[in-house]
CSV table of C-alpha atoms in Angstrom, one decimal:
chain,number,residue,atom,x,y,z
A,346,UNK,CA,0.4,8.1,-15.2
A,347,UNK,CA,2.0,11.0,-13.4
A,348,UNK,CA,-0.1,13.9,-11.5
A,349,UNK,CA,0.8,16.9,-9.5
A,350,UNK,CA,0.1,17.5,-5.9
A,351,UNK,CA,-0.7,20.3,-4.5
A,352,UNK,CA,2.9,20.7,-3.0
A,353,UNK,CA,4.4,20.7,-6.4
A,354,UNK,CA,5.3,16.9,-6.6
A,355,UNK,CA,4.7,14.6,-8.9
A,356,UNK,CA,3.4,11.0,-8.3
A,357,UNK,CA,2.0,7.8,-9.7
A,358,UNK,CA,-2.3,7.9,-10.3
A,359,UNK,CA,-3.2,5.1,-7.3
A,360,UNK,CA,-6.5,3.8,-8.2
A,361,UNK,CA,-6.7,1.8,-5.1
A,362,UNK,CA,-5.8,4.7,-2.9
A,363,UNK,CA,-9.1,6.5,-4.7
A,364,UNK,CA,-11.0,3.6,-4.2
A,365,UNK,CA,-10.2,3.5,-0.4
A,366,UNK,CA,-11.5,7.1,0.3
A,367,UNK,CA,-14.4,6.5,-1.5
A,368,UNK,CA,-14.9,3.5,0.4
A,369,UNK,CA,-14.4,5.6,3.9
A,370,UNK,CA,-17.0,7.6,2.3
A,371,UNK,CA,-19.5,4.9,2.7
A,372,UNK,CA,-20.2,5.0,-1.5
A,373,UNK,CA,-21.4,1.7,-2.3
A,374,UNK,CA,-19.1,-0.8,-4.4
A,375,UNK,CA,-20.7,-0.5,-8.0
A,376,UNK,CA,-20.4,3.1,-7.9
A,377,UNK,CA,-16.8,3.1,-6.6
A,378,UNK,CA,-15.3,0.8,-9.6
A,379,UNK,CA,-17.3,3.3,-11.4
A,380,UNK,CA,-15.9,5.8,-10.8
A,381,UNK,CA,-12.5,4.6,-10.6
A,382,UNK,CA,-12.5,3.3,-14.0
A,383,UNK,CA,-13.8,6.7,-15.0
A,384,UNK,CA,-11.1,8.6,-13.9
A,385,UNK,CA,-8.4,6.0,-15.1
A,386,UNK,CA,-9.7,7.2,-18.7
A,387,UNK,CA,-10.2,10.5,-17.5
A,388,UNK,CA,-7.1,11.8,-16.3
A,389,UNK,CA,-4.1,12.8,-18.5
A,390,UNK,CA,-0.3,13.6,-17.6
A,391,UNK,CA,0.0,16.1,-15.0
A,392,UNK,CA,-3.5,16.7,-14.0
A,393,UNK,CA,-3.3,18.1,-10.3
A,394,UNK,CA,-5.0,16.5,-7.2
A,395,UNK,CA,-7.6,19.1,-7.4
A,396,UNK,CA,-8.7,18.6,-10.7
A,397,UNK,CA,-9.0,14.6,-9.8
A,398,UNK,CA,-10.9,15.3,-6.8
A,399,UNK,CA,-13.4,18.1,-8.5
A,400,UNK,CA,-14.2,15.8,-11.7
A,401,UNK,CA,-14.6,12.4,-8.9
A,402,UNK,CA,-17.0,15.0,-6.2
A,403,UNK,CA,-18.9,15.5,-9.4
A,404,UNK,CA,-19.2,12.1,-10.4
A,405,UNK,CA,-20.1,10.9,-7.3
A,406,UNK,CA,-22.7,13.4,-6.3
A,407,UNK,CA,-24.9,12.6,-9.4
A,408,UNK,CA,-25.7,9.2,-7.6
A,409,UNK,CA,-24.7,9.8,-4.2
A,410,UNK,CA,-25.1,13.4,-2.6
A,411,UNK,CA,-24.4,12.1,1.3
A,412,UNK,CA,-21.4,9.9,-0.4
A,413,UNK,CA,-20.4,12.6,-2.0
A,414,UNK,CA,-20.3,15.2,1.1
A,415,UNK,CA,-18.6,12.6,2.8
A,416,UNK,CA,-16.0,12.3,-0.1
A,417,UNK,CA,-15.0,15.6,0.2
A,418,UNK,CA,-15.0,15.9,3.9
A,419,UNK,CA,-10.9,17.1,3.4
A,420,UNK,CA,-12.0,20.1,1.7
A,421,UNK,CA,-14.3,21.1,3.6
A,422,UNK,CA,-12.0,21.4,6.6
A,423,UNK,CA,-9.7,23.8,4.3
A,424,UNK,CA,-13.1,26.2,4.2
A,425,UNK,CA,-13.2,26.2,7.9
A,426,UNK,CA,-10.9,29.4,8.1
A,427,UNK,CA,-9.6,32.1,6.8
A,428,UNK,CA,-8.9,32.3,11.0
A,429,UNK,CA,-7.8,28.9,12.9
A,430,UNK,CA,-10.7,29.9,15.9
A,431,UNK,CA,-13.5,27.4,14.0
A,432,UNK,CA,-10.8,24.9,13.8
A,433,UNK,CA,-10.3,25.2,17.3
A,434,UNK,CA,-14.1,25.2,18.5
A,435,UNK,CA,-14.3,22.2,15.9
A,436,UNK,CA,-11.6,20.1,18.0
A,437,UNK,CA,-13.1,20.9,21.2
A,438,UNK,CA,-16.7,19.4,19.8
A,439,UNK,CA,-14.5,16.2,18.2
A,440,UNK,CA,-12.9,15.7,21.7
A,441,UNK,CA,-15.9,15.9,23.2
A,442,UNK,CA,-17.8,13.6,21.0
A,443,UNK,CA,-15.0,11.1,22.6
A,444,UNK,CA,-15.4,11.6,26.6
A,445,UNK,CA,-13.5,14.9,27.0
A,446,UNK,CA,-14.1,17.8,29.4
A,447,UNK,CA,-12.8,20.6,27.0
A,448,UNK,CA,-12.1,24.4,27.1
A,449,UNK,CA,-11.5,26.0,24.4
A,450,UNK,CA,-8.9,29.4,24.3
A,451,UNK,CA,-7.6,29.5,27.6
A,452,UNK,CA,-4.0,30.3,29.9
A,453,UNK,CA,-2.2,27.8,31.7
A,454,UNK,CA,0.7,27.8,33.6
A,455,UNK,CA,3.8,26.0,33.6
A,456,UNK,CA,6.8,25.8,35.1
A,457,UNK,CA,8.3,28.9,34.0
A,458,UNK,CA,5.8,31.0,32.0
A,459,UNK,CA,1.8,30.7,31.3
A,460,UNK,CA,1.1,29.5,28.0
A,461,UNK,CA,-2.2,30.3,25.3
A,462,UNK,CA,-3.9,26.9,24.5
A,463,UNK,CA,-6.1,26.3,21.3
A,464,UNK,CA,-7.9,23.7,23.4
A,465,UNK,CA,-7.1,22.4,26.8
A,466,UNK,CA,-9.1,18.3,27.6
A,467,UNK,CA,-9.4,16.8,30.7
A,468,UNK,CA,-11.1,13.0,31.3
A,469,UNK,CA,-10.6,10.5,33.5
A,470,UNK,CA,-7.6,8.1,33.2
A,471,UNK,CA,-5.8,10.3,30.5
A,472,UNK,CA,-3.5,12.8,31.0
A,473,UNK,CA,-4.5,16.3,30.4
A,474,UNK,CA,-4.0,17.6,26.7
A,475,UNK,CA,-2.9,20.7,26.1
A,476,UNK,CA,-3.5,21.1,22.6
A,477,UNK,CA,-2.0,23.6,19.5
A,478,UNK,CA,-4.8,23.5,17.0
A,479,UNK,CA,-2.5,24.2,13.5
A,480,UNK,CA,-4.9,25.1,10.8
A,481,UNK,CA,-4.2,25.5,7.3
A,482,UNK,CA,-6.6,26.8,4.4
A,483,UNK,CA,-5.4,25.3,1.1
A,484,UNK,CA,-4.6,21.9,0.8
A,485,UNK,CA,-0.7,22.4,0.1
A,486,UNK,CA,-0.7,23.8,3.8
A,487,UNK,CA,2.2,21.7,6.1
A,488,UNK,CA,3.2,21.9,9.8
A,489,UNK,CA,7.0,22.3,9.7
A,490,UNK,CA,9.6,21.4,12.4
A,491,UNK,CA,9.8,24.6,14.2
A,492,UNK,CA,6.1,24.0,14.9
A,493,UNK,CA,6.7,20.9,16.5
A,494,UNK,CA,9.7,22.7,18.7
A,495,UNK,CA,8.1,25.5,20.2
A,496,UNK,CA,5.1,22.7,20.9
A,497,UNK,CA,7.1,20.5,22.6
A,498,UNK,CA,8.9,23.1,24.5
A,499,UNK,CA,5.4,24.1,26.0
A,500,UNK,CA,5.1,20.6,26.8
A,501,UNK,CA,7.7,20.5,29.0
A,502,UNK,CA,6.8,23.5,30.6
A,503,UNK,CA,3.6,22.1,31.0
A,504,UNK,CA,4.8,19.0,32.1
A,505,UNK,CA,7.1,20.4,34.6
A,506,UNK,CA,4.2,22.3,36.7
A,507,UNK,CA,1.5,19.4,36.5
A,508,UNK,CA,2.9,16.3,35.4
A,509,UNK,CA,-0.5,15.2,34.4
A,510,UNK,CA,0.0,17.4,31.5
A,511,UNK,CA,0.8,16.7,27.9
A,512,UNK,CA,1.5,18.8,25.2
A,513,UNK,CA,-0.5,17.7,21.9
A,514,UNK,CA,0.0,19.1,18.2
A,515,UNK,CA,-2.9,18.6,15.8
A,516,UNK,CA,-3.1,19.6,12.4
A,517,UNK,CA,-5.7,19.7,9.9
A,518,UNK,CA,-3.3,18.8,6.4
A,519,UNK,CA,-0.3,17.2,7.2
A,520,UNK,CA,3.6,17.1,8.8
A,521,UNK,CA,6.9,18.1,7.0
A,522,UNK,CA,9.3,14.9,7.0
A,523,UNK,CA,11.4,16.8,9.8
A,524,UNK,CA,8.6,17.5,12.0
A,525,UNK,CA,7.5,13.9,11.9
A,526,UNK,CA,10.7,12.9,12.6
A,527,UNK,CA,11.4,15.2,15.7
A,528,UNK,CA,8.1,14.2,16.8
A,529,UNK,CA,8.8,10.7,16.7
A,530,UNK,CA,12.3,11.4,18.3
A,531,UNK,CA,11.3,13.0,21.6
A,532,UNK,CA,7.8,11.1,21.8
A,533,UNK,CA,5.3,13.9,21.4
A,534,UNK,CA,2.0,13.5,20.6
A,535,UNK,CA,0.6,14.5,17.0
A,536,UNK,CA,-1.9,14.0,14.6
A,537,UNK,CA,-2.6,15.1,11.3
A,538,UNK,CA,-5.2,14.3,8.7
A,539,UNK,CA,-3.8,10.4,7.8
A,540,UNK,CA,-0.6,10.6,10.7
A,541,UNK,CA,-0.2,8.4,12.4
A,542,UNK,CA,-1.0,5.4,10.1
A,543,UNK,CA,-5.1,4.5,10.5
A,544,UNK,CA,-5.0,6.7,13.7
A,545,UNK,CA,-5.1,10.1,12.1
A,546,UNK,CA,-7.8,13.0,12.4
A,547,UNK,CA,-10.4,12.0,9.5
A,548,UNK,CA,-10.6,8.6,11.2
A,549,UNK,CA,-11.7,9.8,13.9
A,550,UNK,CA,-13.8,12.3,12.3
A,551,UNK,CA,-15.5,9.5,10.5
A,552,UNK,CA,-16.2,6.7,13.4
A,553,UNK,CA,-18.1,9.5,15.0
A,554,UNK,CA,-20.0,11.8,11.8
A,555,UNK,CA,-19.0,14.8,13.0
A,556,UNK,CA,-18.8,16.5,9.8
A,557,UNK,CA,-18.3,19.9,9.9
A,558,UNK,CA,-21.2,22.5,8.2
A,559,UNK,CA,-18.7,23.0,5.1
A,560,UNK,CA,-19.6,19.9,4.2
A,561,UNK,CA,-22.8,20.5,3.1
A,562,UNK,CA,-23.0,21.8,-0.2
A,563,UNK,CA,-26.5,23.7,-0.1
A,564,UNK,CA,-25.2,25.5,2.6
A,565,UNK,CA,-24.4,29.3,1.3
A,566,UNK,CA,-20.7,30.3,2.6
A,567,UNK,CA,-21.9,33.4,4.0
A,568,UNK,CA,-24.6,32.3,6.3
A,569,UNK,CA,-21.6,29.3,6.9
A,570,UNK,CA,-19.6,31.5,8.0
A,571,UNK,CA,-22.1,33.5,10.1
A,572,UNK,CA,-22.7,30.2,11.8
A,573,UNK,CA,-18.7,29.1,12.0
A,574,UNK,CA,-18.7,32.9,13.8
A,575,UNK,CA,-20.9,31.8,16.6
A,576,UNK,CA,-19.4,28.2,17.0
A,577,UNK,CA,-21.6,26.4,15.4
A,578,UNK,CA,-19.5,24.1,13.5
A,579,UNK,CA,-20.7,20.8,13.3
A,580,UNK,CA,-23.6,19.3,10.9
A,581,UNK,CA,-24.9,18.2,13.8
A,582,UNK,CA,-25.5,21.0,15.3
A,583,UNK,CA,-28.0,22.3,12.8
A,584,UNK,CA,-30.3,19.2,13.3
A,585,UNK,CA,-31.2,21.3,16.5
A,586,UNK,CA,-31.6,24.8,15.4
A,587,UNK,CA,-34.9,26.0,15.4
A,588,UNK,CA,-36.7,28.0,11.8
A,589,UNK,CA,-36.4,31.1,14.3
A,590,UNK,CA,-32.9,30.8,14.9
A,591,UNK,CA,-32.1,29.8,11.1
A,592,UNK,CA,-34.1,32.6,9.5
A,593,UNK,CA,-31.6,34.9,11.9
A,594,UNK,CA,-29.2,33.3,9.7
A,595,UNK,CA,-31.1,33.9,6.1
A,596,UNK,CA,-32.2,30.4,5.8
A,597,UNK,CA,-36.1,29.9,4.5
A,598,UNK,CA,-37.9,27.5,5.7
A,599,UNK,CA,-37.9,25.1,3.1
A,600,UNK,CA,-34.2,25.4,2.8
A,601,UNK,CA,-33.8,25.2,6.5
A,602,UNK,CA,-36.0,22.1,6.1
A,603,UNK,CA,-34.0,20.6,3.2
A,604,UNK,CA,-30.7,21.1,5.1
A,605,UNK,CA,-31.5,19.5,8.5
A,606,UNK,CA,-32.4,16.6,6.8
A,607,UNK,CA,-29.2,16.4,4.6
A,608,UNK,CA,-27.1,16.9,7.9
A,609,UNK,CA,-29.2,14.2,9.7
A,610,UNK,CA,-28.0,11.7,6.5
A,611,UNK,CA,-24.6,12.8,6.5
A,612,UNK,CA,-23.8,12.6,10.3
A,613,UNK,CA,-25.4,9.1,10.8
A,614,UNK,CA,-22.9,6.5,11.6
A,615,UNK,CA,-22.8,2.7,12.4
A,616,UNK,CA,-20.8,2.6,15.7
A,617,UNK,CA,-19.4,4.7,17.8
A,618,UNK,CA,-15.7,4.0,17.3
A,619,UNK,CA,-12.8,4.1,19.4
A,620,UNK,CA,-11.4,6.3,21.7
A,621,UNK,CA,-8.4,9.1,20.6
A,622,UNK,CA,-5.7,9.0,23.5
């Protein structure tokens, strides 16, 4: 059974790549065989990813809402825009969650010119990142090769000033074929959402529960994006906003009430994972 992806291809229905996400999502096992047996009958030649993903989020979040939120953690990273600025602000919170001193939006200098970074990390015994936060908005969105050039040309700017420097390029979707393989070629850093290979972003996005606020489904997109406006872009970060502050925002109380306790679920996690280098 064929389906279309988002970028226009066509590819084989993986049943065991469904039931792996919803695994990472923490669903339990009898709902997951559930629902991938559902959508084995379900799905007919040339239903698109979206249409998959909608009918499983559905599924799911009749026995599962926090699974569910979890599930569709991908998507909620594409409602982080229309600007990349949340998506930088949300990197700088990520890095931080994993020992980073961060800035967020500033100038350095290189060798030969100074350069605008998304977010600029310092801690000890790493190099210094200097990182290009590429965000895109719909889920057929790719970082191409030139990207990765005019990244790694910074680098070496970068580098040539304060060795301690890197150049990083981090994506929220994923890499063209030829800006993998560039990347690979000269030896720059780069993740996107499942690149590299079990080191990508939603890993560590998941060993830590930083789920962003779009992942909360109660949460109204306006007062979500009121709240992406002033940086606060983490679930987390409700769980310590005060009724004052969240009726600012057009929350009631109740609500308010309702969705601290949903972010609480949804950002608990068992460990505290490994550290991104």
């Amino acid at each position: 059974m064929h389906i279309l992806k988002s970028d226009g291809r066509q590819v084989a229905f993986d049943g065991e790549r469904l039931t792996r996400s919803l695994r990472r999502a923490k669903i339990d096992d009898a709902t997951v065989k559930d629902a991938v047996e559902h959508m084995t009958k379900m799905i007919r030649p040339g239903s698109s990813t979206q249409q998959i993903h909608d009918r499983v989020l559905h599924f799911i979040a009749q026995r599962d809402s926090i699974g569910a939120a979890r599930y569709n953690l991908k998507h909620a990273m594409l409602q982080l825009g229309p600007t990349g600025f949340p998506f930088e602000m949300y990197l700088g919170k990520l890095m931080e969650a994993y020992g980073w001193s961060v800035q967020v939006g500033v100038t350095i200098p290189g060798m030969c010119i100074e350069h605008e970074v998304d977010v600029y990390g310092k801690r000890e015994g790493s190099k210094n990142r200097a990182v290009e936060a590429k965000y895109h908005n719909t889920a057929g969105g790719r970082t191409d090769v030139k990207v990765t050039l005019y990244v790694y040309a910074r680098h070496l700017d970068l580098e040539k000033r304060d060795p301690n420097c890197r150049g990083v390029l981090i994506t929220n979707t994923e890499f063209t074929h030829d800006a993998i393989l560039y990347g690979e070629c000269v030896g720059m850093k780069m993740k996107a959402w499942n690149y590299p290979q079990d080191e990508g972003l939603a890993k560590y996005i998941e060993q830590k529960g930083l789920y962003p606020i779009t992942t909360l489904p109660q949460l109204p997109r306006r007062t979500a994006a009121n709240l992406l406006h002033d940086g606060i872009v983490l679930s987390s970060q409700l769980c310590h906003l005060s009724r004052e502050d969240a009726r600012a925002y057009g929350l009631q109380d109740d609500a308010f009430d309702r969705l601290q306790q949903e972010a609480t679920r949804l950002c608990t996690v068992d460990g505290h994972g490994s550290s991104p280098s």
